[in-house]
Coordinates of C-alpha atoms in Angstrom, one line a residue:
Chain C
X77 CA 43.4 125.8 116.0
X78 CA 45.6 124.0 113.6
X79 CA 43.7 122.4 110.2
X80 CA 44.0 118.6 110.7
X81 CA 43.7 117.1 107.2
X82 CA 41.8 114.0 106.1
X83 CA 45.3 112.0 105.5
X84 CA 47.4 113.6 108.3
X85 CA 47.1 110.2 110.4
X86 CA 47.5 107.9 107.8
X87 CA 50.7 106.0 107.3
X88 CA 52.5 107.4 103.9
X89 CA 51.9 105.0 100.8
X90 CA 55.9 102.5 101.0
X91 CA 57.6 101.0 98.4
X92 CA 60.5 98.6 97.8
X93 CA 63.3 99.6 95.6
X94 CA 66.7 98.6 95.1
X95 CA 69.6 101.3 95.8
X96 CA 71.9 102.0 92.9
X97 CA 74.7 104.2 93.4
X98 CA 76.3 106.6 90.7
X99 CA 79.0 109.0 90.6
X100 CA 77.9 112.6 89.6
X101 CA 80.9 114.9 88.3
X102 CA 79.2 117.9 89.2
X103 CA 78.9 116.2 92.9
X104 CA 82.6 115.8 92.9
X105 CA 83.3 119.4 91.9
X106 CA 81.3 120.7 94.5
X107 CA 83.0 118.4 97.0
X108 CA 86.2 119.3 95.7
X109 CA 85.3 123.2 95.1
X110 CA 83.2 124.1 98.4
X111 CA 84.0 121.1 101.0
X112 CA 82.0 118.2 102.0
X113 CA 80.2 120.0 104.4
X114 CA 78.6 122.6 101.9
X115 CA 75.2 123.3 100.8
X116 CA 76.3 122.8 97.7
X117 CA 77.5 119.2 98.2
X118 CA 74.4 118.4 100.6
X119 CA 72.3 119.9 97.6
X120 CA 73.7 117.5 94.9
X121 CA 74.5 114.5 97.1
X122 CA 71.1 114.3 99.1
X123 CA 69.3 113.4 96.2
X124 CA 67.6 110.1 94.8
X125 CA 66.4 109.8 90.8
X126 CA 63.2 107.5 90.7
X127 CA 61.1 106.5 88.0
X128 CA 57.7 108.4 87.7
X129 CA 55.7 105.2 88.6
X130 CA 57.6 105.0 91.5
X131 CA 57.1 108.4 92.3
X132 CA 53.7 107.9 91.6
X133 CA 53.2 105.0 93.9
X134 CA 54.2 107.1 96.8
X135 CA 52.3 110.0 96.3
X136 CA 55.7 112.1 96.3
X137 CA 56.8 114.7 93.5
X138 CA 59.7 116.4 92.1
X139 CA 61.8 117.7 94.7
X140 CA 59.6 116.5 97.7
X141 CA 61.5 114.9 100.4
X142 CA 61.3 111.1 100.7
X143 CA 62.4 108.5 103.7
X144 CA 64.4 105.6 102.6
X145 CA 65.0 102.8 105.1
X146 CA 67.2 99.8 104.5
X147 CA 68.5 97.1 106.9
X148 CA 72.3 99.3 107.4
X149 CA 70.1 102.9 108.0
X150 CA 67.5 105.5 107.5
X151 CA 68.1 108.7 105.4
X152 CA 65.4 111.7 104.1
X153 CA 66.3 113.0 100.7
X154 CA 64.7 115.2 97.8
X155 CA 63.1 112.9 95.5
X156 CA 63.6 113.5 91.6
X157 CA 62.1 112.5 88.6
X158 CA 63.8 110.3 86.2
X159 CA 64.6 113.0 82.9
X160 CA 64.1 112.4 79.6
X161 CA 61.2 110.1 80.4
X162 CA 60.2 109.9 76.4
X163 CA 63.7 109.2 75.1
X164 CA 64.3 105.3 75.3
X165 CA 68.0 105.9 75.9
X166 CA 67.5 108.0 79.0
X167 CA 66.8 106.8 82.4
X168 CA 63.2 106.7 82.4
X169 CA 61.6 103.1 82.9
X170 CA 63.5 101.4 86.0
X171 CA 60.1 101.0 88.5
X172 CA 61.8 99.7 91.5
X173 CA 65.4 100.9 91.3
X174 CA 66.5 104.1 92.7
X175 CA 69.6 105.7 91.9
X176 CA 71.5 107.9 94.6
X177 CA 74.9 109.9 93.9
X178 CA 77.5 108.1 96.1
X179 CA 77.5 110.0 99.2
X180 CA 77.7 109.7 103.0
X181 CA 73.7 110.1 102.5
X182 CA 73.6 106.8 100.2
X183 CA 76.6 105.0 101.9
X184 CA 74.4 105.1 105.5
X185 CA 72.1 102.8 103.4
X186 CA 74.6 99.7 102.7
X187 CA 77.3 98.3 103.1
X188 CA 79.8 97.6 100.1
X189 CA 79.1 98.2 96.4
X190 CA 76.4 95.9 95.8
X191 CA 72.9 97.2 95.4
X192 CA 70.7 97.2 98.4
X193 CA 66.9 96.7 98.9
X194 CA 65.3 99.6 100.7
X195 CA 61.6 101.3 101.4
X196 CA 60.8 105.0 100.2
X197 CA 58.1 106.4 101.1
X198 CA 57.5 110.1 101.4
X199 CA 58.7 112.1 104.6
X200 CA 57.7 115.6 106.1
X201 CA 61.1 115.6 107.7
X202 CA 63.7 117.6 106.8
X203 CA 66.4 116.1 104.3
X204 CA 69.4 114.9 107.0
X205 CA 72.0 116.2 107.6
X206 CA 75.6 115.2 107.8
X207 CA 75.7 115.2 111.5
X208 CA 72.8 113.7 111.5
X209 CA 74.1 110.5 109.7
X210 CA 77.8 110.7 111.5
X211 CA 78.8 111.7 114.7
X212 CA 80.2 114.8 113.5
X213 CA 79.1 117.5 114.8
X214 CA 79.5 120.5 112.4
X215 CA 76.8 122.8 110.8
X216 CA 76.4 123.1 107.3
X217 CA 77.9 126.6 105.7
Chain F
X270 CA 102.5 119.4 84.2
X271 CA 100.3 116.4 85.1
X272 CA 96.8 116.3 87.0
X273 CA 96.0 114.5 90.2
X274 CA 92.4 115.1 89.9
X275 CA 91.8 111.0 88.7
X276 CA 94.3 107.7 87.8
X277 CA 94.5 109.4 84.2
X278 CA 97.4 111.7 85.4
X279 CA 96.9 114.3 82.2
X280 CA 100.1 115.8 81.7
X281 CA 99.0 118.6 79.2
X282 CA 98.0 120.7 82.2
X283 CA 99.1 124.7 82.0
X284 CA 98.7 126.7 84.5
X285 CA 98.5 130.3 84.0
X286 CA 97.7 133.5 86.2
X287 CA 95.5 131.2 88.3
X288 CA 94.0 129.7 85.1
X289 CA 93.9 126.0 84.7
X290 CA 93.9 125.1 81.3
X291 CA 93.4 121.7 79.4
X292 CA 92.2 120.3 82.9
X293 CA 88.3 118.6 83.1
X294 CA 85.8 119.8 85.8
X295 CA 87.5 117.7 88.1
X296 CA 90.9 118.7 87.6
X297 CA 89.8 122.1 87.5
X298 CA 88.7 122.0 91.1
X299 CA 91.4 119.4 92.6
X300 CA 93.7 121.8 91.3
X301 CA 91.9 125.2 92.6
X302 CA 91.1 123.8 95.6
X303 CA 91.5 126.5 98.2
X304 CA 90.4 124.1 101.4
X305 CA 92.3 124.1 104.0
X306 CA 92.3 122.1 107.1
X307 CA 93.6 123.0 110.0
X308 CA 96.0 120.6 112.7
X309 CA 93.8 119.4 115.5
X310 CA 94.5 117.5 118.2
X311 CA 90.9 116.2 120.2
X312 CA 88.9 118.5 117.5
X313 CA 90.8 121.5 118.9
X314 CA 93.2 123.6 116.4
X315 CA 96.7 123.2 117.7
X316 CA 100.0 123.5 115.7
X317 CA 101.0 121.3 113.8
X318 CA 104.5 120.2 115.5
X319 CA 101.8 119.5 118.2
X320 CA 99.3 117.3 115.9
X321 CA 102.4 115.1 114.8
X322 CA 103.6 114.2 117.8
X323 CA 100.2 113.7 119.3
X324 CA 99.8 111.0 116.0
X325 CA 102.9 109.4 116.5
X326 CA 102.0 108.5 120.5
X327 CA 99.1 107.0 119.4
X328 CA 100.8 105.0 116.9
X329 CA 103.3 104.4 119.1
X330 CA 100.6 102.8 121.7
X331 CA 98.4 101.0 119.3
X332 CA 98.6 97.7 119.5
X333 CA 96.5 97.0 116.5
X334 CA 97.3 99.7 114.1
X335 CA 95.6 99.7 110.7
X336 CA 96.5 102.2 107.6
X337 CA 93.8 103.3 105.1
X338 CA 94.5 104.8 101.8
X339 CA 97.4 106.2 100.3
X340 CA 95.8 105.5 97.1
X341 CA 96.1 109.9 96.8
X342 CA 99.6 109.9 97.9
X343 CA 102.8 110.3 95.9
X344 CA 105.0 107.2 95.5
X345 CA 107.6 108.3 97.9
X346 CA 105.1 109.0 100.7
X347 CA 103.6 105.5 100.0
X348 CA 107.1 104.2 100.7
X349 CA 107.5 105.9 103.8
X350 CA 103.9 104.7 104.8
X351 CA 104.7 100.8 104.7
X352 CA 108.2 101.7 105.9
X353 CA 106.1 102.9 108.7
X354 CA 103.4 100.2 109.1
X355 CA 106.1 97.5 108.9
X356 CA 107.8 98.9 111.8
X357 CA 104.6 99.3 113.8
X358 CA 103.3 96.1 113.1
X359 CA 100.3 97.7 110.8
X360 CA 98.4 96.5 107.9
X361 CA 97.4 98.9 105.1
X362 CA 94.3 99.1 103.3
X363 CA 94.0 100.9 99.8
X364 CA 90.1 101.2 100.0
X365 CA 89.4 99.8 96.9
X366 CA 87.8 97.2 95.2
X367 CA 90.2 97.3 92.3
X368 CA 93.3 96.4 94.0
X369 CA 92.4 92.7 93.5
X370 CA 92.2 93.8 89.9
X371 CA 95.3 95.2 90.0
X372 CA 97.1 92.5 91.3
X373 CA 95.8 90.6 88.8
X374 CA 97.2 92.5 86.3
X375 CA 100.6 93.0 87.9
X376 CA 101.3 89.7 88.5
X377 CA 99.9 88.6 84.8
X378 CA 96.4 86.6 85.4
X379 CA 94.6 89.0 83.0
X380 CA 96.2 90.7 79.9
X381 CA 96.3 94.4 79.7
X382 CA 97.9 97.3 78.1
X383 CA 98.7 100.7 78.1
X384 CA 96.3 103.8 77.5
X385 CA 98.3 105.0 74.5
X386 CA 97.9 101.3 72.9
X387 CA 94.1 101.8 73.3
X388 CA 94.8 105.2 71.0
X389 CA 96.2 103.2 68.7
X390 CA 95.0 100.3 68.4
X391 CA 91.4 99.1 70.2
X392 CA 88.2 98.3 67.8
X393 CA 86.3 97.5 70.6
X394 CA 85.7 99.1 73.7
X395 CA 83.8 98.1 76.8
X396 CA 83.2 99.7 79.8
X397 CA 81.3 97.6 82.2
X398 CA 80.3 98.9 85.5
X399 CA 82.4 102.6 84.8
X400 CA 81.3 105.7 83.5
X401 CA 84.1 107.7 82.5
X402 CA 82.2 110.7 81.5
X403 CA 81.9 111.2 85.1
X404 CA 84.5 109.8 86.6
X405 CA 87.5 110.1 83.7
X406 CA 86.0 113.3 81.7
X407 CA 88.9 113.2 79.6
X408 CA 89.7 109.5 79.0
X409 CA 86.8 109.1 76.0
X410 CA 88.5 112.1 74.2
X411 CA 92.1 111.1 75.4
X412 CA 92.4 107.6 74.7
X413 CA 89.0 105.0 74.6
X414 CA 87.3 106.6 71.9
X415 CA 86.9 109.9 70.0
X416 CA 90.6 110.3 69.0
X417 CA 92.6 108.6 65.7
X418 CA 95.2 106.3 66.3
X419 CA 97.8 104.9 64.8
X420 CA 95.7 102.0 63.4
X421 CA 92.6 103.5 64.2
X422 CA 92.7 106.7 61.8
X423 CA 88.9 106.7 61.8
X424 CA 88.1 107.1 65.4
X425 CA 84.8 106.4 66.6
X426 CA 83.0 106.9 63.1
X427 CA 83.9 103.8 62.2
X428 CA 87.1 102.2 63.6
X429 CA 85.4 101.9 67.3
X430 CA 82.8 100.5 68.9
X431 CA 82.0 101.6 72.4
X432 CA 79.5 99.3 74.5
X433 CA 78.8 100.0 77.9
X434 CA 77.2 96.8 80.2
X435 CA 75.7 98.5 83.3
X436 CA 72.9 98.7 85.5
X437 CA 72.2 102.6 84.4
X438 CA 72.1 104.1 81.6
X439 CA 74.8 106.7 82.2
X440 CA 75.9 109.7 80.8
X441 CA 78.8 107.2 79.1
X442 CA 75.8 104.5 77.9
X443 CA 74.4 107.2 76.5
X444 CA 76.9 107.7 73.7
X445 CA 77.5 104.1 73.3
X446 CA 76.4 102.5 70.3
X447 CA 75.6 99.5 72.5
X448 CA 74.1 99.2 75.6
X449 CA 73.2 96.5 77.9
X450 CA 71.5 97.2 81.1
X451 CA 72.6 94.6 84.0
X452 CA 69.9 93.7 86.9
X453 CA 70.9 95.5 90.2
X454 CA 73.1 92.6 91.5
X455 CA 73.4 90.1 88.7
X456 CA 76.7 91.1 86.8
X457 CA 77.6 87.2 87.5
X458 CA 74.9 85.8 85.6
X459 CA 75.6 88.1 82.9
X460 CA 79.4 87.5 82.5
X461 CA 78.0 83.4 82.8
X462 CA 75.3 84.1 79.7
X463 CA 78.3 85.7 77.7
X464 CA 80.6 82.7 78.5
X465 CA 77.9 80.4 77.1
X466 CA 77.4 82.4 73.9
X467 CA 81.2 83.0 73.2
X468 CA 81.1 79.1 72.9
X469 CA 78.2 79.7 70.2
X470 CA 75.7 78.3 73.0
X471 CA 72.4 80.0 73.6
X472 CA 72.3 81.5 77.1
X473 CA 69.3 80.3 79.7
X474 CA 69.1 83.7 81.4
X475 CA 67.4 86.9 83.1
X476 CA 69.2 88.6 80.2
X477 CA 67.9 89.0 76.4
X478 CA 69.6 85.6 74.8
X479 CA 69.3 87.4 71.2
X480 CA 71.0 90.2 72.6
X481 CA 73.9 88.5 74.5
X482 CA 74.8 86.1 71.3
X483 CA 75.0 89.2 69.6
X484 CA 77.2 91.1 72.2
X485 CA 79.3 87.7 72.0
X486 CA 79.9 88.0 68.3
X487 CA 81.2 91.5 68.1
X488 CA 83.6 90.8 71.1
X489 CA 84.9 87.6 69.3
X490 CA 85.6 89.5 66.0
X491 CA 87.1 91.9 67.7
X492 CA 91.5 92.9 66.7
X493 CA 92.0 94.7 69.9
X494 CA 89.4 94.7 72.5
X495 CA 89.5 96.4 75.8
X496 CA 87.6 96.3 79.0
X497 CA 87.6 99.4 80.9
X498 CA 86.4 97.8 84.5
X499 CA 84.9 99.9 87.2
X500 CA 83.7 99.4 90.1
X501 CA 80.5 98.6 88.8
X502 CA 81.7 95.0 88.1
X503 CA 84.7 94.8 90.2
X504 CA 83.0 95.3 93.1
X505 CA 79.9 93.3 92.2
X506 CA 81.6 89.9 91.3
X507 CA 84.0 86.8 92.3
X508 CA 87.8 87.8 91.3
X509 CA 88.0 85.0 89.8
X510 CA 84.8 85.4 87.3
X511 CA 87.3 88.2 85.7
X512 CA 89.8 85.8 84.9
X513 CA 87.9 83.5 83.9
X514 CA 86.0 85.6 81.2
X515 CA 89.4 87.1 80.3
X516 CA 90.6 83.5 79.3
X517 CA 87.4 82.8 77.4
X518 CA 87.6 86.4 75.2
X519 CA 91.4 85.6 74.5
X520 CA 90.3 82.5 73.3
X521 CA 88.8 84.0 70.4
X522 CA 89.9 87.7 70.0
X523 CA 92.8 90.1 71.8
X524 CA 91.0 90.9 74.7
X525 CA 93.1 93.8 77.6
X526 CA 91.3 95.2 80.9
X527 CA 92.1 98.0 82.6
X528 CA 90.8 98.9 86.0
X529 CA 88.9 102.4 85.9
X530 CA 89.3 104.0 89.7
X531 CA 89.9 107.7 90.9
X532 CA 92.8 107.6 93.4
X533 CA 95.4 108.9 90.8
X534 CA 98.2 106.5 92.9
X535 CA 96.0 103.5 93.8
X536 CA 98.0 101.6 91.4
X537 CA 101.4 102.3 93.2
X538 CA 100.2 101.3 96.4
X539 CA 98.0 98.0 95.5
X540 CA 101.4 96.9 93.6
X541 CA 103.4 97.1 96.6
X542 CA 105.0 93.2 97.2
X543 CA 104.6 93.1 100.8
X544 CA 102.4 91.5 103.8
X545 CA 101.6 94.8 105.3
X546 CA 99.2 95.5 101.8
X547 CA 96.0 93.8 101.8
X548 CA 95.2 93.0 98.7
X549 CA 91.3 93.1 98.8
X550 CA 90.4 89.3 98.4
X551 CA 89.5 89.3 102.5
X552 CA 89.0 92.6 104.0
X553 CA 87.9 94.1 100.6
X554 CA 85.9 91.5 99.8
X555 CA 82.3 93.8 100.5
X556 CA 83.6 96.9 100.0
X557 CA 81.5 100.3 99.4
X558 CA 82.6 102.7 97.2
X559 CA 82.4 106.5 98.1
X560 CA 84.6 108.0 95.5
X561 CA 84.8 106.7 91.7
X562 CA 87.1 103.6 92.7
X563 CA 87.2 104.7 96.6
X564 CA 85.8 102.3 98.6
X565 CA 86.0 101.0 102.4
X566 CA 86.8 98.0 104.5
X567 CA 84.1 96.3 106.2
X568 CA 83.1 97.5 110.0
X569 CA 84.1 93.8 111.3
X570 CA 87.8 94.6 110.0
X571 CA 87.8 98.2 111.4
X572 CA 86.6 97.1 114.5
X573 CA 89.4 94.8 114.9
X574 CA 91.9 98.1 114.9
X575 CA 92.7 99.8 118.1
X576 CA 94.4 103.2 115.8
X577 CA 93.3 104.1 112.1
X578 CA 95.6 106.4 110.1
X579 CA 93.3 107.4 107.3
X580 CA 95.6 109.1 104.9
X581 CA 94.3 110.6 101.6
X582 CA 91.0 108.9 102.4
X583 CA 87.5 110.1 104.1
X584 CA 86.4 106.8 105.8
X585 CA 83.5 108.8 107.6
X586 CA 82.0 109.4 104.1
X587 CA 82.6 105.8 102.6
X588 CA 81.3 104.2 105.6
X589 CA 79.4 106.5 108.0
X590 CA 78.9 104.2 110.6
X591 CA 82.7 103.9 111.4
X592 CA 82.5 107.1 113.2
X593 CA 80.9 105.3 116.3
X594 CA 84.0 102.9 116.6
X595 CA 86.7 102.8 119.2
X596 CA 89.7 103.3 117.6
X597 CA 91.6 106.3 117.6
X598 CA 91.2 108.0 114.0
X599 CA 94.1 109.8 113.0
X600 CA 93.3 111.9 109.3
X601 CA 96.6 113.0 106.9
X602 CA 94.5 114.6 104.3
X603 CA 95.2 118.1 102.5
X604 CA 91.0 118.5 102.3
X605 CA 88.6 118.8 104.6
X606 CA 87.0 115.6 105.1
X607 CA 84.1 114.4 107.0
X608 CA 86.5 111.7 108.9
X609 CA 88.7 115.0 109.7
X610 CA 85.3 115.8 111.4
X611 CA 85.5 113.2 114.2
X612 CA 89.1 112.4 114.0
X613 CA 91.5 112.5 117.3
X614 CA 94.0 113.8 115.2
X615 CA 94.2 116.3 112.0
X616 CA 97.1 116.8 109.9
X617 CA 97.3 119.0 107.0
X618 CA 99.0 118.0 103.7
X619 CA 100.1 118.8 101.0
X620 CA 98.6 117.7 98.1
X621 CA 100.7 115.7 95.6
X622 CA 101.3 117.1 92.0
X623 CA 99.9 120.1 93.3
X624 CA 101.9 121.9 95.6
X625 CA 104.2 118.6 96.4
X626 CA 106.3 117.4 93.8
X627 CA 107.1 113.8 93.0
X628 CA 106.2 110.4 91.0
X629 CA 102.9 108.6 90.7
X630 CA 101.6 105.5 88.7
X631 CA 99.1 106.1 85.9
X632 CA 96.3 103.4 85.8
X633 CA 98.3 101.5 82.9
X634 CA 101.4 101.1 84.9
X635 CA 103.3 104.2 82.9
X636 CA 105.3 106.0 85.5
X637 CA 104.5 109.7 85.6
X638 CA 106.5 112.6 86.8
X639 CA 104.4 115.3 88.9
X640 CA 106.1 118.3 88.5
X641 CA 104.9 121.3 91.7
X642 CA 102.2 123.0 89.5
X643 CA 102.1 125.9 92.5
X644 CA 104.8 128.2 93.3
X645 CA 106.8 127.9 96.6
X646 CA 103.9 125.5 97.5
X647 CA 100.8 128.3 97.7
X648 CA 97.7 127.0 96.5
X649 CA 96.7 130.3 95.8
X650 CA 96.1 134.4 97.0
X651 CA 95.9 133.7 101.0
X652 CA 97.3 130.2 101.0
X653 CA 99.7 128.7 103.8
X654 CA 102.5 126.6 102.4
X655 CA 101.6 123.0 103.4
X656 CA 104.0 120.1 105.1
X657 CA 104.7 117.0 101.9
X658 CA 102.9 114.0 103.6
X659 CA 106.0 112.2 103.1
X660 CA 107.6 114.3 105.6
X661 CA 105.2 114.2 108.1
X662 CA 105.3 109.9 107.1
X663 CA 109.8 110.3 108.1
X664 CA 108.3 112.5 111.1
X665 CA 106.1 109.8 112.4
X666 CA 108.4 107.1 111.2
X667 CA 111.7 108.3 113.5
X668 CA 108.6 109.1 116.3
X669 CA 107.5 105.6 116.5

């Protein structure tokens, strides 16, 4: 008989954060190196950078998967810590923005350039896929 | 030879037993890029005599035709496109936010000048919604910053300073002496507090007043100021707020701008004098950006098509949700692209300064030559020679 855990019926702690996007050049290599529909791509494009009081306030850690929901979509992602969280000129201290590589996996989120409000929260899904935010139907390499 | 890879067109580029050398990360890869697409007519591989003509009925049927990209397409294939859409009766869209910009700047409303004038001669540098360092690798060392220049012997040490206005600290904030972090969404308000204190008044704002009095002092003592724009604050604000902070800055100082996007011929295209170009002030007007300086129309626009020819572009990863629309999607791309994914129609290309000779338009209006940096059009060990998208452009055109 499966374990049923204390939490397992609880909702997952939500929070509201605004949706930057940011162009990543090692994102762009891959894309242009191994194709939009690699791993590699997925690995660097799936991705969101919050702030470690964010991360905090939804119980998620580094590399965990999270949910994000905004009015245009839904999308699960791996979650990552902000770096360089004691140097002032890094990005650490932005509590409620969350910056996502521009992808098909942040576009899903909004519409135009302008940040968008969204909720994360943390998932147990598995981080979506391409054909899961399109109607393309194509595997992964 | 020079490098597609972004609008900086670096024509230092040798290429030598399959080495690259001189290129950035990006160049690197646009220029090793061994993907290859294959024709496909209803996501089934068919020959490529087959694919065109297939494109060209469905062009030749569409009673709403629409045209996206181009901005990654030689000159003379660009030519051929709006030869084609002004037969057809389509409009073209260059997916970008900074073709409003850029028509600005063509037709004089905002001063500018040329990259190797920012070498020489710029004291202050801003780049405000761009980061270079991740979208331009090499225009910092090139041109904005690092190097001497004619009146600028000192480089950065001391003849420049770099400040970057965004709403993260990127990697190019990061080596900014200045840096001044904008609230997701409020650009506006911060170009309106740095209007106020350019006319020495102190700024009722979201935005550190000290700081921004501060900012407008350096700006106004500027020789030769710049504003690298990207899509950061193209996208984000009025066209008109440009101009208008343009006018104020000239008032005191020289102040240029230069639109910072990837397509290495958007400027080509968004320059084009004629109805068929939309020049982003209505279907632009909320547009996403995918790419560094790619971006999409709006769903309400695309709707309004019955055909999209998406050339040089991937729609389906700018704006995902354009998959599920009715049009017929015809993709003239020499990647693989997500859009080629759910497309009616594939057509492979070849890619411009790479294995297709011709001319393109740097992002400061100089006029580049792209030599063929392949021979006999190989990509590479195993490659196929691929059809110039400006002769599968006269192929559609005598079609239709």
């Amino acid at each position: 008989m499966p374990e049923i855990k204390f939490d397992q019926f609880l909702a997952a702690p939500e929070r509201e954060i605004v949706i930057v996007r940011y162009h990543d050049i090692f994102q762009t290599e891959a894309a242009l190196k191994h194709g939009k529909f690699s791993k590699e791509y997925q690995d660097l494009s799936a991705v969101i950078v919050l702030d470690p009081v964010d991360m905090k306030k939804i119980d998620a850690g580094d590399g965990d998967p999270v949910k994000i929901s905004s009015e245009y979509g839904t999308v699960v992602v791996v979650a990552k810590k902000s770096e360089g969280e004691n140097d002032a000129r890094a990005n650490a201290g932005h509590s409620g923005v969350g910056y996502m590589p521009a992808s098909v996996w942040s576009n899903i989120l909004a519409f135009g350039s302008t940040p968008v409000s969204a909720k994360v929260s943390r998932s147990q899904q598995k981080i979506s896929t391409v054909g899961e935010l399109t109607r393309i139907q194509r595997l992964i390499d | 030879m020079a490098c597609t890879g972004c609008a900086l067109l670096c024509e230092d580029i040798e290429v030598r037993d399959g080495e690259v050398r001189h290129a950035c990360r990006i160049g690197t890869a646009h220029i090793l890029n061994r993907q290859q697409i294959d024709p496909m007519v209803d996501q089934e591989v068919v020959d490529i005599d087959d694919a065109i003509r297939r494109a060209a009925a469905l062009l030749a049927d569409a009673e709403r035709p629409m045209f996206l990209g181009f901005g990654n397409s030689i000159t003379e294939t660009q030519a051929t496109g709006v030869r084609l859409a002004e037969k057809i009766g389509a409009g073209i869209d260059p997916c970008s936010v900074h073709t409003s910009l850029i028509d600005d700047i063509v037709h004089s409303r905002v001063k500018t000048c040329t990259l190797p004038e920012v070498r020489d001669y710029a004291d202050v540098i801003l780049f405000w919604g761009a980061d270079p360092m991740n979208t331009h690798p090499r225009l910092m060392s090139g041109y904005a910053y690092y190097p001497r220049g004619k009146n600028r012997q000192h480089g950065w040490e001391t003849d420049r300073t770099a400040i970057a206005i965004d709403v993260r600290r990127s990697h190019t904030a990061s080596i900014c002496k200045e840096m001044y972090e904008i609230v997701p969404g409020r650009n506006i308000e911060f170009i309106d507090a740095l209007m106020l204190a350019l006319r020495n008044k102190v700024p009722k704002t979201v935005y550190d007043s000290k700081r921004v009095l501060k900012l407008a002092g350096t700006l106004k003592k500027a020789e030769f100021g710049v504003i690298f724009a990207g899509p950061g604050l193209v996208g984000s604000v009025p066209r008109g707020a440009i101009i208008r902070l343009m006018d104020k800055l000239n008032e005191f100082s020289d102040f240029r701008i230069l639109p910072l996007y990837s397509p290495y011929n958007l400027r080509s295209i968004a320059a084009v004098d004629t109805a068929a170009v939309t020049t982003a002030t209505t279907v632009m007007a909320d547009a996403a950006c995918e790419h560094p300086g790619g971006c999409t129309p709006t769903l309400a626009s695309l709707r309004e098509a019955d055909c999209l020819l998406c050339v040089g572009f991937d729609l389906a990863s700018s704006l995902p949700q354009a998959c599920d629309i009715d049009a017929s999607i015809i993709v003239i791309d020499p990647s693989e692209t997500l859009t080629a994914g759910c497309a009616d129609v594939v057509i492979p290309c070849a890619a411009g300064g790479v294995d297709l000779a011709g001319t393109a338009v740097r992002m400061d209006g100089a006029k580049i030559d792209l030599p063929c940096i392949t021979k006999n059009g190989q990509t590479g060990a195993g490659a196929r020679t691929r059809v110039s998208d400006a002769s599968i452009m006269n192929r559609l055109l005598e079609a239709v």
